[in-house]
Short mmCIF file of C-alpha atoms in Angstrom, two decimals:
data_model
loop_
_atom_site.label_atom_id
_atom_site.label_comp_id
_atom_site.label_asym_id
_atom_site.label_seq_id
_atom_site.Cartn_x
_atom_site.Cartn_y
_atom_site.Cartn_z
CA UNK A 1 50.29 44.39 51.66
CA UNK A 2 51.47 47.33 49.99
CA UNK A 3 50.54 48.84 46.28
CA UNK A 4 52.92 51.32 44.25
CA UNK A 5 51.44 53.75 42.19
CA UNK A 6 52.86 52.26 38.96
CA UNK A 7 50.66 49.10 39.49
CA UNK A 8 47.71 51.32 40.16
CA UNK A 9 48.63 52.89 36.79
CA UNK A 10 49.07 49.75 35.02
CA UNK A 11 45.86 47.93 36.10
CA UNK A 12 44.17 50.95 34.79
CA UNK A 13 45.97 51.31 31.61
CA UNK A 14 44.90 47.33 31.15
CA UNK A 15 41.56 47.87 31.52
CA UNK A 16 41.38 51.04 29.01
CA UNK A 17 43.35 48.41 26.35
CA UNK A 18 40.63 46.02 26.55
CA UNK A 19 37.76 48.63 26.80
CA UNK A 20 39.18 49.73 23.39
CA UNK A 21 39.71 46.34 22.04
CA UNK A 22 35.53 45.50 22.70
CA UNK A 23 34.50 48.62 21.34
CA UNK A 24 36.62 47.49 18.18
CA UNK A 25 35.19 44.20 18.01
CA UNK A 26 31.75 45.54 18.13
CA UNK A 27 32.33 48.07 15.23
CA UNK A 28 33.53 45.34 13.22
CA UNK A 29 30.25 42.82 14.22
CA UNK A 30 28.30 46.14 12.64
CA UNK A 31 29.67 46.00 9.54
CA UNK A 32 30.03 43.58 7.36
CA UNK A 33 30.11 40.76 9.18
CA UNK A 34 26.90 41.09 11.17
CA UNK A 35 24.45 38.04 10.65
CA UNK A 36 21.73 38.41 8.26
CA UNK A 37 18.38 38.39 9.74
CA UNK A 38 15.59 35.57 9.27
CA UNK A 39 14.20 35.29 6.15
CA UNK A 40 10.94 35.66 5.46
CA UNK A 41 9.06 31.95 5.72
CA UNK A 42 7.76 31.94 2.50
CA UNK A 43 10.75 32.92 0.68
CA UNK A 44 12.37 30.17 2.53
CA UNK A 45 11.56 27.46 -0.41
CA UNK A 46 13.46 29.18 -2.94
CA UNK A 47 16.82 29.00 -0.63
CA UNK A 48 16.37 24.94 -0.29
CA UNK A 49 16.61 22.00 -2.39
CA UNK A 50 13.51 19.43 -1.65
CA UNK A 51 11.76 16.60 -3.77
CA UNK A 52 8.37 18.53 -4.55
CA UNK A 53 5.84 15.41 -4.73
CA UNK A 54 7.50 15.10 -0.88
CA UNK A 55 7.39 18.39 -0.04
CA UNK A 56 3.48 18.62 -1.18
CA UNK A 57 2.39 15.63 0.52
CA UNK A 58 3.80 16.81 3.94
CA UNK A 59 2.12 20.38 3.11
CA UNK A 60 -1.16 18.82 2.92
CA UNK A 61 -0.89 16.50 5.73
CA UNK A 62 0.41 19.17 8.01
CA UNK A 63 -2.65 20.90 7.40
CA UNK A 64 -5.23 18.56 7.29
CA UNK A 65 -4.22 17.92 10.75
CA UNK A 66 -3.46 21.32 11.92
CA UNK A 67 -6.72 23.15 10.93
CA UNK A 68 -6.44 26.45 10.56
CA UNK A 69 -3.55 26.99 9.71
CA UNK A 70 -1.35 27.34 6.77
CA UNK A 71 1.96 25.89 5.71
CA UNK A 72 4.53 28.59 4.52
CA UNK A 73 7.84 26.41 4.47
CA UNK A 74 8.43 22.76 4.91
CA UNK A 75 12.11 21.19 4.57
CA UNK A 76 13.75 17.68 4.92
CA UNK A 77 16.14 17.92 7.20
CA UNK A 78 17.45 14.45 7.56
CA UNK A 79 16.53 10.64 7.03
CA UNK A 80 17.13 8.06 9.29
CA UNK A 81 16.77 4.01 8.28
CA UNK A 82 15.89 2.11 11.45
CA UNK A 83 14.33 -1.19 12.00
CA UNK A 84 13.84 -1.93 8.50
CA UNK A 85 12.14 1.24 7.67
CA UNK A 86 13.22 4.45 6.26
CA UNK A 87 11.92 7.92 8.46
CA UNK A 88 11.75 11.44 7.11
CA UNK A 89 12.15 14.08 9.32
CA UNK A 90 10.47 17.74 8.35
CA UNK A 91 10.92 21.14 9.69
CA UNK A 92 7.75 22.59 8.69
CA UNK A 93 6.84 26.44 9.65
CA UNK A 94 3.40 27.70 9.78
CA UNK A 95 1.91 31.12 10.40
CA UNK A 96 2.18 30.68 13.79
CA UNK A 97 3.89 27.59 14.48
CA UNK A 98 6.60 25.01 13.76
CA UNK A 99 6.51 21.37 13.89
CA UNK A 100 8.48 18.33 13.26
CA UNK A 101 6.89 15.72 10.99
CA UNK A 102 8.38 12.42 10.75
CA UNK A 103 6.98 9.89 8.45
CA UNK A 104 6.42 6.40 7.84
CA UNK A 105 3.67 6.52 9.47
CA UNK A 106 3.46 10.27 9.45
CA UNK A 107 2.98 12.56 12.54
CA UNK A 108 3.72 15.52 13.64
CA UNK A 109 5.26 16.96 16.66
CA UNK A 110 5.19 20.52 17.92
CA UNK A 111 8.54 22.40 18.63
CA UNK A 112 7.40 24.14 21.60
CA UNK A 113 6.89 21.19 23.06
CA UNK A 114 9.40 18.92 21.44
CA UNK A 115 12.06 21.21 20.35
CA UNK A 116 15.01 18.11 20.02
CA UNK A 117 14.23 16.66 16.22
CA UNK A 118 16.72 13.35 17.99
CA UNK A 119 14.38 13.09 21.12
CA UNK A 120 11.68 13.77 19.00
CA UNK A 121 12.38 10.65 16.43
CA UNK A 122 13.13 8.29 19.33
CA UNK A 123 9.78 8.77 20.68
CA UNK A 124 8.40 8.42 17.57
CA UNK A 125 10.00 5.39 16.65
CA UNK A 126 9.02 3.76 19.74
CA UNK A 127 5.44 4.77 19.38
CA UNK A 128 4.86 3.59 15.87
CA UNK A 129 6.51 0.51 16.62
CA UNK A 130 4.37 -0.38 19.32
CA UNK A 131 1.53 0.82 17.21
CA UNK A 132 2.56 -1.17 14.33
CA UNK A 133 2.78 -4.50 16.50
CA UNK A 134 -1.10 -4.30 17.42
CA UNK A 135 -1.77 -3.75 13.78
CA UNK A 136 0.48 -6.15 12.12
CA UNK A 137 -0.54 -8.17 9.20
CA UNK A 138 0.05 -7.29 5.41
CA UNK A 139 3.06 -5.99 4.77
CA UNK A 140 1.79 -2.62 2.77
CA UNK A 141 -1.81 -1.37 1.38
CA UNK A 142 -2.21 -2.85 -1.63
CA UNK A 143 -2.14 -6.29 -0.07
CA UNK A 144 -4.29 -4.97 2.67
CA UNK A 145 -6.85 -4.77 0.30
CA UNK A 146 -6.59 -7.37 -2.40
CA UNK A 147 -6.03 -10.37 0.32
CA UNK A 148 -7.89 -8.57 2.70
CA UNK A 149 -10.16 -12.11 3.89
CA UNK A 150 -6.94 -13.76 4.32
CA UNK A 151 -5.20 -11.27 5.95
CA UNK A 152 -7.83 -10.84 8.94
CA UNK A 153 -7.37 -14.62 9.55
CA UNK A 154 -3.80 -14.45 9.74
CA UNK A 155 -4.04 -11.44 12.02
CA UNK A 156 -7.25 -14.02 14.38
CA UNK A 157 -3.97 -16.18 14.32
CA UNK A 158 -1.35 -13.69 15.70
CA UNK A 159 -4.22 -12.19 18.35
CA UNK A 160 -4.72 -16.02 19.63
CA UNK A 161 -0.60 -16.30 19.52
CA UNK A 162 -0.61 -12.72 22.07
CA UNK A 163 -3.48 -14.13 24.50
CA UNK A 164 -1.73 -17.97 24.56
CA UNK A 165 -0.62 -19.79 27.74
CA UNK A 166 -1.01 -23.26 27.53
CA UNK A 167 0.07 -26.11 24.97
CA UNK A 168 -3.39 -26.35 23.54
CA UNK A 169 -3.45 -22.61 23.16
CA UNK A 170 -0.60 -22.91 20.79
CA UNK A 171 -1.97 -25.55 19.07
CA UNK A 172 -5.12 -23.46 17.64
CA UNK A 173 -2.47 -21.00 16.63
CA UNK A 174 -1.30 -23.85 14.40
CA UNK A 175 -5.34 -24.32 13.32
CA UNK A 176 -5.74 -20.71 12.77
CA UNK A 177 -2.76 -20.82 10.47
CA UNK A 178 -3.81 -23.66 8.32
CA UNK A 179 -7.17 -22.53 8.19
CA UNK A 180 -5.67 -19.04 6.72
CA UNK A 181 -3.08 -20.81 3.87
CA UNK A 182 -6.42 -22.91 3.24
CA UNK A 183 -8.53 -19.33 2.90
CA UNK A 184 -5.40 -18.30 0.38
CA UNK A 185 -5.53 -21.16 -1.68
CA UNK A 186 -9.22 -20.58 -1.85
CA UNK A 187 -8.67 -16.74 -2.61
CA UNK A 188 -6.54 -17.29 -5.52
CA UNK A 189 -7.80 -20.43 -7.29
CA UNK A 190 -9.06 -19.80 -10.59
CA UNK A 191 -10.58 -22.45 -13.36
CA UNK A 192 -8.06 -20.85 -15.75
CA UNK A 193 -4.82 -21.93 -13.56
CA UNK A 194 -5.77 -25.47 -14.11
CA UNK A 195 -4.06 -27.01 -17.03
CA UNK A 196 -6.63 -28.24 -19.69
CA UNK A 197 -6.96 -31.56 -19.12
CA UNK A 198 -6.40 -31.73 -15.57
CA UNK A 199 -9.42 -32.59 -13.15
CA UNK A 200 -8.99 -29.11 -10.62
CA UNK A 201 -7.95 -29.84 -6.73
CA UNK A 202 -10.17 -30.47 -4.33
CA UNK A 203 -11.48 -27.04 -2.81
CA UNK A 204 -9.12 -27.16 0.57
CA UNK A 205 -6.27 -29.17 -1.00
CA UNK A 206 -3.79 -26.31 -0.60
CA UNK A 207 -1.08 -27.41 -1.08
CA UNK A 208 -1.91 -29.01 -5.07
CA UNK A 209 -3.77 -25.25 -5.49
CA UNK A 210 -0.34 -23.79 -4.40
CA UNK A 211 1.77 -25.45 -6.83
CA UNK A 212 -1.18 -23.99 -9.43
CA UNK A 213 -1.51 -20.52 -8.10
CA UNK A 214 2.77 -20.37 -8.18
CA UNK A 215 2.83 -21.55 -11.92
CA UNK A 216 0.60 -18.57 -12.59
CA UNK A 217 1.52 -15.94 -10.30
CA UNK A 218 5.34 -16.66 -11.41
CA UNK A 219 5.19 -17.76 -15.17
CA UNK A 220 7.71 -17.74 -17.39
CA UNK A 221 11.69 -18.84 -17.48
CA UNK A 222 12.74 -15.76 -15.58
CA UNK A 223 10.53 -16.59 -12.93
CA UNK A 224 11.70 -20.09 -12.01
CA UNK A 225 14.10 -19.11 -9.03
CA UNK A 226 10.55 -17.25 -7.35
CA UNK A 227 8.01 -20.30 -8.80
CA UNK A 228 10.14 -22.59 -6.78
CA UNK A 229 10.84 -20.27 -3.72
CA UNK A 230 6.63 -20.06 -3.78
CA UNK A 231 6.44 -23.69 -3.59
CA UNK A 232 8.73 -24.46 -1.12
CA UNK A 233 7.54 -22.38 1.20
CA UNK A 234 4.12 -22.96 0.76
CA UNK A 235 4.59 -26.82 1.52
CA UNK A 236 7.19 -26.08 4.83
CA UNK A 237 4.43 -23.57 5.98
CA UNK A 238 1.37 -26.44 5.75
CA UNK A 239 3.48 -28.91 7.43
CA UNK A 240 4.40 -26.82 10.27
CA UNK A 241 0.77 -25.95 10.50
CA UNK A 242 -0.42 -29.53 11.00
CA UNK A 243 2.60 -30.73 12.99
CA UNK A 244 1.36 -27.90 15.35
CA UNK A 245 -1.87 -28.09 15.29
CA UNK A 246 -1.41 -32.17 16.69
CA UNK A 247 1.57 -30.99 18.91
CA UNK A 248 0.67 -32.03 22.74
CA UNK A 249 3.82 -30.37 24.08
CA UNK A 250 3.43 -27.25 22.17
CA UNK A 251 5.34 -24.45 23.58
CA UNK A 252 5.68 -20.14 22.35
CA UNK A 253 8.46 -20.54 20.64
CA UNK A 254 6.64 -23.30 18.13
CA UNK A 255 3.76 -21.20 17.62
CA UNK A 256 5.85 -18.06 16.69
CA UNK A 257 7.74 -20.10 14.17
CA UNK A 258 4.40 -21.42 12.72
CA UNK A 259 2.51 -17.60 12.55
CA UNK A 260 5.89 -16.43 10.53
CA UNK A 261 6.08 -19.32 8.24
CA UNK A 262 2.37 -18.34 7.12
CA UNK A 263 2.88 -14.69 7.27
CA UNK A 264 5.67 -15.33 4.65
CA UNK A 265 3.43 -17.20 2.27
CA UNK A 266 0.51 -14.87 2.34
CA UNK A 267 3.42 -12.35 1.66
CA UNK A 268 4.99 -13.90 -0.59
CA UNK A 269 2.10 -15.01 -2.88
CA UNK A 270 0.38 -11.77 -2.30
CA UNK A 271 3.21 -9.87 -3.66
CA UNK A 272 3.92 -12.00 -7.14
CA UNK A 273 0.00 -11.78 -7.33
CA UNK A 274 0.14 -7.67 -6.89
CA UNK A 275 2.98 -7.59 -9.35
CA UNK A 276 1.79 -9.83 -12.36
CA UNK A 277 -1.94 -8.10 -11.94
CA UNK A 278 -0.64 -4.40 -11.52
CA UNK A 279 1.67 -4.87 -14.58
CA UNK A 280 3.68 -2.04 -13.34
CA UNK A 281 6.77 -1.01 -14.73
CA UNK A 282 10.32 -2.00 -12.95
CA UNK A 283 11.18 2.04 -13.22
CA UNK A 284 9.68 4.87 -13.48
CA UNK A 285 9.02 5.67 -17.55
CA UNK A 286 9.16 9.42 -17.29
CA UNK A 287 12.50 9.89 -15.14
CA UNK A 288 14.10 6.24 -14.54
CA UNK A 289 13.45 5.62 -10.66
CA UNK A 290 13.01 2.23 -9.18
CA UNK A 291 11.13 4.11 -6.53
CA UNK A 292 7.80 2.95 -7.13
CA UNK A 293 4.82 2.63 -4.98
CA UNK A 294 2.20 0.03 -6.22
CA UNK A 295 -1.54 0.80 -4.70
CA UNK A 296 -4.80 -1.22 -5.23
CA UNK A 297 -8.35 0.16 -5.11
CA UNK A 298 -11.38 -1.87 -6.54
CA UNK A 299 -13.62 0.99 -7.04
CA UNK A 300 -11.01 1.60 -10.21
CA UNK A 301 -12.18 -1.50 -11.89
CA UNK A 302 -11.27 -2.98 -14.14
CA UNK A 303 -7.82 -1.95 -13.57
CA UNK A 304 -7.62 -1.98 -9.78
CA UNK A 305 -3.59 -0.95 -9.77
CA UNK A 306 -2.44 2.05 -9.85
CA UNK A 307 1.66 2.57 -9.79
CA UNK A 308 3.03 5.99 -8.58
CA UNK A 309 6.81 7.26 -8.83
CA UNK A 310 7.61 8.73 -5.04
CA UNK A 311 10.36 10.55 -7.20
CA UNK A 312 8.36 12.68 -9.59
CA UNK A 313 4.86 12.03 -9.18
CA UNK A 314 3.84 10.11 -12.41
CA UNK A 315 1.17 7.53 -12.79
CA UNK A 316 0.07 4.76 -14.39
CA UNK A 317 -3.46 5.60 -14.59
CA UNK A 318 -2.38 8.99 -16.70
CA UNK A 319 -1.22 6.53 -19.17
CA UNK A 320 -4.34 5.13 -19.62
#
């Protein structure tokens, strides 16, 4: 194959255009245009928009768990609702390190180790949830602690439901439950809930201190729809207790059915118990959220409750 000197010429004139053309493009990437460098991490908080109650609760948890060191920026970065739950995902920078922490439960991830935030939620979605399913049971704190007796039999109930095999297995799950709406109906019976005049149930007679406890967890006109809801499920909840309980051909799927039907009453009551008792407000009174959190601690008696706006940090207790 032969070359002409013109095509020599050419190639070389092509190559001189596009030497020209990058030397161009890098005078223009130096002036204006260039990309500012990293701010400085503590000066990152005034360049973000973050809900400061938030912001301060993931500061301190970062660093009660990372000891030593010191938070100097921390910033939502997205939210994710799965499986019923909302998670919070924070880029948090230290002196020397950065981490994810994703809440609800909180934890905290290294980046040099987990530097995808996606990979980094799936994981920890899959790890709380499996943590959450050995420690199931009352559906938040507050009921943790103010039904805590009945709570620990429910959760004797769902431990003999895991270990279960045979048909009489699965009938003390059905025991365990009734036992635990009995233990409920022992919990919150009061002399005061019985109507003067009327001779009070006998101690384990749940279901006539159910109909009691509903009238005075759930009082009033604009409770009627929740009295009766109460009721209802209190009585389908002791039935399927004793039908299982005397069931020879019990089987899983009978048990399960039973554990959730009593999970939903302790729930249930629990919760109409937490909110007539706490008296706390539908929204928050200094800025309007519904976004309130509802906590119970006896050593605060006698006022055990103490409500607390996730939005802007008031609480009840300052009123007081």
């Amino acid at each position: 194959m032969t070359m002409n000197v013109s095509d020599v010429e050419d190639g070389f004139a092509w190559k001189k255009k596009k030497k020209k053309e990058r030397a161009s493009g890098r005078k223009r990437l130096r002036g204006e245009c260039t990309a500012p460098p990293h701010p400085v991490k503590h000066i990152l908080s005034s360049f973000s928009l973050s809900n400061p109650i938030s912001k301060r609760a993931i500061q301190e948890y970062v660093e009660s768990q990372a000891r030593g060191k010191r938070v100097h920026h921390a910033e939502k970065v997205k939210s994710e609702h799965l499986l019923g739950r909302e998670y919070d995902c924070w880029d948090v920078h230290t002196q020397r390190d950065r981490y994810w922490v994703i809440t609800s439960p909180s934890n905290l991830y290294s980046q040099k180790y987990f530097p995808s935030l996606d990979f980094t939620l799936s994981f920890h979605v899959g790890v709380t949830t499996r943590i959450m399913a050995l420690q199931r049971g009352a559906p938040n704190a507050a009921q943790k602690s103010r039904l805590a007796p009945v709570w620990r039999r429910w959760e004797q109930a769902a431990e003999s439901f895991d270990t279960a095999q045979e048909a009489e297995d699965f009938q003390a799950v059905g025991m365990k439950c009734r036992q635990c709406l009995i233990h409920l109906g022992r919990w919150l019976s009061k002399p005061e809930i019985v109507p003067a005049g009327q001779m009070a149930p006998q101690r384990d007679n749940f279901l006539a201190w159910a109909e009691l406890i509903a009238n005075g967890v759930a009082p009033g006109e604009s409770n009627d729809r929740i009295r009766a809801h109460l009721k209802t499920i209190a009585k389908s909840a002791w039935d399927l207790a004793a039908w299982l309980t005397h069931a020879n051909g019990a089987k899983r799927t009978d048990a399960s059915f039973v554990l959730d039907a009593t999970h939903q009453v302790v729930d249930g009551f629990g919760g109409a118990l937490i909110r007539l008792e706490s008296e706390s407000p539908e929204r928050c009174p200094q800025c309007g959220s519904y976004n309130l959190d509802v906590g119970f601690n006896p050593d605060l008696m006698p006022r055990p409750y103490v409500s607390e706006c996730e939005e802007c940090g008031w609480q009840s207790q300052q009123q007081r």
